[in-house]
Short mmCIF file of C-alpha atoms in Angstrom, two decimals:
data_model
loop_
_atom_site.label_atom_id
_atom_site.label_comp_id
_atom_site.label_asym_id
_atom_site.label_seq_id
_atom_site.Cartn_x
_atom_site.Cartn_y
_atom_site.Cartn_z
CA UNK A 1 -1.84 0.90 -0.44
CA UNK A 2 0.35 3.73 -2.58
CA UNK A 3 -1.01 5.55 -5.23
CA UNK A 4 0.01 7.21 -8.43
CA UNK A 5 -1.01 11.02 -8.10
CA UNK A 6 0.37 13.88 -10.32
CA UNK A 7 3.99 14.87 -8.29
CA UNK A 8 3.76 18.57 -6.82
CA UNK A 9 6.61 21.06 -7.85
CA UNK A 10 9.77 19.51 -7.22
CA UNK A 11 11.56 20.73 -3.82
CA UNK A 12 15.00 21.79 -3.93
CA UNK A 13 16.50 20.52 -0.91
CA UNK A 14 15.79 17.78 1.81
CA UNK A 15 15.50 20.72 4.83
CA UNK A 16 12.76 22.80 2.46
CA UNK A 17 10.85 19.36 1.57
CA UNK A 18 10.71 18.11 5.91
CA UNK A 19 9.03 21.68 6.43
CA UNK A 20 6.64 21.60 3.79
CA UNK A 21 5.56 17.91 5.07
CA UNK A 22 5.25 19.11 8.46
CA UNK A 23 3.11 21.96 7.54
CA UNK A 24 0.61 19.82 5.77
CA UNK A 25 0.71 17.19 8.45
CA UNK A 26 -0.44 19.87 11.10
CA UNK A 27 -2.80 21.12 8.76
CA UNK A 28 -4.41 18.31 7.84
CA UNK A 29 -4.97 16.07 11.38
CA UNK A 30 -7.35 12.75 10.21
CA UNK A 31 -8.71 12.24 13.23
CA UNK A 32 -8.87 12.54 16.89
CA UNK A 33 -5.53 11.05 17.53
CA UNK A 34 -3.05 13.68 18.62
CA UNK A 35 -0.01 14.44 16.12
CA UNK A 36 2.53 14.51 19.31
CA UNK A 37 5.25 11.74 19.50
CA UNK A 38 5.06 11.94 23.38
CA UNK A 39 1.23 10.44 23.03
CA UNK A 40 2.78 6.96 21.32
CA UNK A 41 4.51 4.32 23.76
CA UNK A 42 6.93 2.53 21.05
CA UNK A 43 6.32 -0.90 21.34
CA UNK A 44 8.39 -3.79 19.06
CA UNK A 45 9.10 -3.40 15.79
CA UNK A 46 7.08 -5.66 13.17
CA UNK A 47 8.87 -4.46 9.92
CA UNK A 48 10.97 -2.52 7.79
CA UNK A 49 10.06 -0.64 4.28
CA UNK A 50 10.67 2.30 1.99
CA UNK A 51 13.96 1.29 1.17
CA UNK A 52 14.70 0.33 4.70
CA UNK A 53 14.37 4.13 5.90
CA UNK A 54 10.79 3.11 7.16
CA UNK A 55 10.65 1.44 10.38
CA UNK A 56 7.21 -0.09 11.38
CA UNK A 57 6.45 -0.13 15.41
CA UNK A 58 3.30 -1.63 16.72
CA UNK A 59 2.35 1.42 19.65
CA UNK A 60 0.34 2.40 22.32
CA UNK A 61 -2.12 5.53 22.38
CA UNK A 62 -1.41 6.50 25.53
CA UNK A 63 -4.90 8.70 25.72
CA UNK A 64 -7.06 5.84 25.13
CA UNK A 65 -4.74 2.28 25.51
CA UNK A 66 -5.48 1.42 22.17
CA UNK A 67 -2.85 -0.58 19.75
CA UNK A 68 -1.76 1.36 16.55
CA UNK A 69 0.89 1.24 14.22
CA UNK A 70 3.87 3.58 13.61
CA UNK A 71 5.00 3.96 10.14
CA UNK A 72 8.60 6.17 11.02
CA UNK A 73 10.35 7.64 7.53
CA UNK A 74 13.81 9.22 8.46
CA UNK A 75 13.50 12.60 6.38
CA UNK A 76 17.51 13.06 6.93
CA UNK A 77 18.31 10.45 4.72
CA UNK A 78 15.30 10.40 2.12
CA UNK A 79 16.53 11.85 -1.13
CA UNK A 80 14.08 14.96 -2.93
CA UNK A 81 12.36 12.24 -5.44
CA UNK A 82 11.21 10.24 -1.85
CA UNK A 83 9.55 13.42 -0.17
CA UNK A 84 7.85 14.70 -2.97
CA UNK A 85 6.48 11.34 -3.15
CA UNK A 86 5.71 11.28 0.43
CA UNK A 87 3.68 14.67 0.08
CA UNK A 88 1.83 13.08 -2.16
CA UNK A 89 0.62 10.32 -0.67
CA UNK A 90 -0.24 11.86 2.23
CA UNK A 91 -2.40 14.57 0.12
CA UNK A 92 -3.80 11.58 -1.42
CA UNK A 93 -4.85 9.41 1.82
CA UNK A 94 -6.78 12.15 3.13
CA UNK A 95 -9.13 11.79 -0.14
CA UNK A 96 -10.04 8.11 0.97
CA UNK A 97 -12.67 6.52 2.70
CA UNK A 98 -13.18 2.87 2.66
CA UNK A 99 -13.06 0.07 4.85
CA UNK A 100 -10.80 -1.83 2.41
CA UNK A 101 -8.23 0.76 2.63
CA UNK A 102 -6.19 1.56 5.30
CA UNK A 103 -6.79 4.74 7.00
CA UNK A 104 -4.16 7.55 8.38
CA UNK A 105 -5.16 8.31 12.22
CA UNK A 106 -2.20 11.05 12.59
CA UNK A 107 0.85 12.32 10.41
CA UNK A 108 3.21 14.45 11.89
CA UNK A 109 7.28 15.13 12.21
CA UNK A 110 8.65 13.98 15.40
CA UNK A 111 12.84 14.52 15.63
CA UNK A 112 13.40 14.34 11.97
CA UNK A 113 10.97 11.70 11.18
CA UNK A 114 7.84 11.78 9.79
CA UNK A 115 5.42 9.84 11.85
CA UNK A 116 2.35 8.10 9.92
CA UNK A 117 0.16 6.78 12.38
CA UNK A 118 -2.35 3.12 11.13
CA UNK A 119 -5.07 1.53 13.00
CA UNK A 120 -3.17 -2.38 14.06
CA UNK A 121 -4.00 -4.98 11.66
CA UNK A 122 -3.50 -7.90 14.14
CA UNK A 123 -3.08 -10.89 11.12
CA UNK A 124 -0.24 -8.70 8.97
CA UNK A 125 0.22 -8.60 5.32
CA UNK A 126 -1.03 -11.56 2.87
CA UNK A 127 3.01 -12.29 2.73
CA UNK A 128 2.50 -12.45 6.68
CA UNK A 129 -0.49 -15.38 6.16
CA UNK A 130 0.82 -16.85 3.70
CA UNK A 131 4.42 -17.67 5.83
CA UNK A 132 2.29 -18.40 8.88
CA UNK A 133 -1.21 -20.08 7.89
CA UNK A 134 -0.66 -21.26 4.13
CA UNK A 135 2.58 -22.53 4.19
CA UNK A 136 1.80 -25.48 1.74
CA UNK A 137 -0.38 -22.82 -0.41
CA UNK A 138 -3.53 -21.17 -0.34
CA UNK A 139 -6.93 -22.88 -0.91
CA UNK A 140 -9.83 -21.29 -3.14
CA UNK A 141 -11.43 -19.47 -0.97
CA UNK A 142 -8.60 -18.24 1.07
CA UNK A 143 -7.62 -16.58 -2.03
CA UNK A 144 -10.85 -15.67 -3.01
CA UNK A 145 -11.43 -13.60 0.41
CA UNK A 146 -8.21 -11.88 -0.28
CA UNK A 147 -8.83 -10.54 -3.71
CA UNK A 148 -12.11 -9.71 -2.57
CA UNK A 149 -11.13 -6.46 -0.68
CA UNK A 150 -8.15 -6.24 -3.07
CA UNK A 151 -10.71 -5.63 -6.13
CA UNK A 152 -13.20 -3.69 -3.60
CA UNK A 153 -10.44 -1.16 -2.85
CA UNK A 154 -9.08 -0.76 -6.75
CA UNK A 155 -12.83 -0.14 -7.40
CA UNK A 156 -13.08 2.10 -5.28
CA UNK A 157 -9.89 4.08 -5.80
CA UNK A 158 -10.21 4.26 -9.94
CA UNK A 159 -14.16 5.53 -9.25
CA UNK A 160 -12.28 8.35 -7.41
CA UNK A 161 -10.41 9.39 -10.61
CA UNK A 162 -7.36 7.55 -9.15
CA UNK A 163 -4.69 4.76 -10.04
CA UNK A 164 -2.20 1.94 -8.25
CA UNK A 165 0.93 3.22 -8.37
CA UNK A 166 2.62 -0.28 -9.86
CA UNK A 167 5.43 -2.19 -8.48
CA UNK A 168 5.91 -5.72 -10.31
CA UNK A 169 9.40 -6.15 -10.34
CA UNK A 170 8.93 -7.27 -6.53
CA UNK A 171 6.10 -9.65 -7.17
CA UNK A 172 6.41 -11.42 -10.69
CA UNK A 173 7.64 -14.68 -8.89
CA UNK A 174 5.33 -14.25 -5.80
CA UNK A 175 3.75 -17.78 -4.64
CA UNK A 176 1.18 -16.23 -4.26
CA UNK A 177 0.19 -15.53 -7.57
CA UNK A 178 1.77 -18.60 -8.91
CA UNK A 179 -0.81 -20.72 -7.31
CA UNK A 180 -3.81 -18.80 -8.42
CA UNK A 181 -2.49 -18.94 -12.15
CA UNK A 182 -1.55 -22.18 -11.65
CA UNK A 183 -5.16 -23.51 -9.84
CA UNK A 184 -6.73 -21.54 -13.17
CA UNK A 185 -4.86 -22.88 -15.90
CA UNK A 186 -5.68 -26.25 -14.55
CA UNK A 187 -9.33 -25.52 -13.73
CA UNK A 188 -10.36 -23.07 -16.62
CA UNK A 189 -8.34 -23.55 -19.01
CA UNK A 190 -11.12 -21.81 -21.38
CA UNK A 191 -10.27 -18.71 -19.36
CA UNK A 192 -6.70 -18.65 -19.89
CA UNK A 193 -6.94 -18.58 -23.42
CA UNK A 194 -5.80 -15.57 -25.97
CA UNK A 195 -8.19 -13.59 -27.57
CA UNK A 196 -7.49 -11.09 -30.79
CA UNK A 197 -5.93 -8.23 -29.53
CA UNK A 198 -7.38 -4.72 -29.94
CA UNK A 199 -5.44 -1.89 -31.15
CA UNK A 200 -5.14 0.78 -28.68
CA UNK A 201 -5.40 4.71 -29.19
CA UNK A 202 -1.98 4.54 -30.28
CA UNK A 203 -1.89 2.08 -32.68
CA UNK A 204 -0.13 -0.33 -31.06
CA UNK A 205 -0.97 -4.05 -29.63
CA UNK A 206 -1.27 -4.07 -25.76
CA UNK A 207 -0.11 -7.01 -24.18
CA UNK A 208 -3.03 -9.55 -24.12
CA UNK A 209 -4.02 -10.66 -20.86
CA UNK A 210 -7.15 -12.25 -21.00
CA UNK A 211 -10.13 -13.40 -18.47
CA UNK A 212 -8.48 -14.76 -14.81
CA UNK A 213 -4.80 -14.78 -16.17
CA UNK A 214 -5.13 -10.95 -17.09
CA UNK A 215 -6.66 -9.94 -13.54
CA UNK A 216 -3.78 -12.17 -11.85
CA UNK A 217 -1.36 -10.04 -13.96
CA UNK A 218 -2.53 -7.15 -12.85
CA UNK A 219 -2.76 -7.94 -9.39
CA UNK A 220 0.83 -9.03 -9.39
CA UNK A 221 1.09 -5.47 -10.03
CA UNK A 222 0.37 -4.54 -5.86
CA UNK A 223 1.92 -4.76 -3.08
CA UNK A 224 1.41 -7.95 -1.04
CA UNK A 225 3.01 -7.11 2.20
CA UNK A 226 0.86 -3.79 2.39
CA UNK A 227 -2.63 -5.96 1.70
CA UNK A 228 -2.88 -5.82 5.37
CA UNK A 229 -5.65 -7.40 7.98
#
């Protein structure tokens, strides 16, 4: 998951931004796992992100033999906006501790790249289960399960004085929130109805989004393919 934190001082150039990342990384080690590229056997690569400057390896630990993932950023070619936002979320994900969220093991800069090293979720994203298990749609409690640790985590991360960082342009058409609005509309229809709006702070109407079709809304707000298991 990504987060919306307040954005640190804005860095002048790329070269000044890699350094200041690599001198929190080596500050800040989250665990036992060494921040040294030459303790990670590459393995294949299961997927692409951040723009397509993020490419996503599954690895080996070489101390211990255990699977991880890589998460590798190119620095070179991310623009100021992109590292600040990187320092961020790394300040952020050392804050966390939850077994709905996805941990950091390592971060560290390895030949340009900052390296952000993930325990292996062996079943992928929701997008992954959905292509490979649910390709005729998810049942109930499939979807159920899912927003389970979805809602645990958001708990979790607004009782820490924190908020999603939202991204629906990607997901407003995503099956998989089509189904769930569309198994509730025909289920509880009672649920799906509008309610009087309230007038906010500013004295304006929000948007009403009411009972299952307002937490679906919301939802659509995250990022599927990083709802990983």
């Amino acid at each position: 998951m990504s987060f919306l934190v307040s954005k640190p001082e804005r860095i002048r150039t790329n070269e000044a931004s890699s350094e200041s990342i690599a001198s929190f990384s080596k500050q800040e080690i989250m665990s036992s796992f060494l921040p040294e590229g030459g303790c990670y056997e590459l393995l294949t690569i299961i997927g692409k992100g951040f723009e397509d400057l993020m490419t996503v390896n599954l690895a080996k630990y070489k101390p211990t033999g255990e699977y991880v993932t890589v998460r590798r950023i190119n620095l070179e070619a991310c623009s100021n906006e992109m590292v600040t936002f990187l320092q961020g979320e790394l300040h952020v994900s050392k804050l966390f501790s939850h077994p709905n969220i996805l941990p950091y093991r390592a971060t560290f800069i390895a030949d340009n790249e900052l390296w952000v090293v993930t325990p292996f979720m062996a079943y992928g994203s929701a997008k992954d289960l959905i292509c490979t298990h649910f390709m005729d749609g998810m049942h109930e409690l499939a979807i159920a399960y899912v927003l389970q640790g979805v809602l645990k985590a958001l708990d979790y991360i607004h009782h820490m004085g924190y908020v999603h960082r939202p991204n629906a342009s990607t997901l407003l058409n995503h099956s998989f929130f089509k189904q769930i609005k569309r198994r509730a509309s025909e289920a509880l229809p009672e649920l799906l109805r509008p309610v009087t709006p309230i007038t906010n702070f500013e004295g304006s109407e929000p948007q009403d989004h009411s009972g299952i079709f307002g937490l679906v809304t919301n939802l659509e707000e995250l990022e599927v393919d990083d709802w990983e298991f």
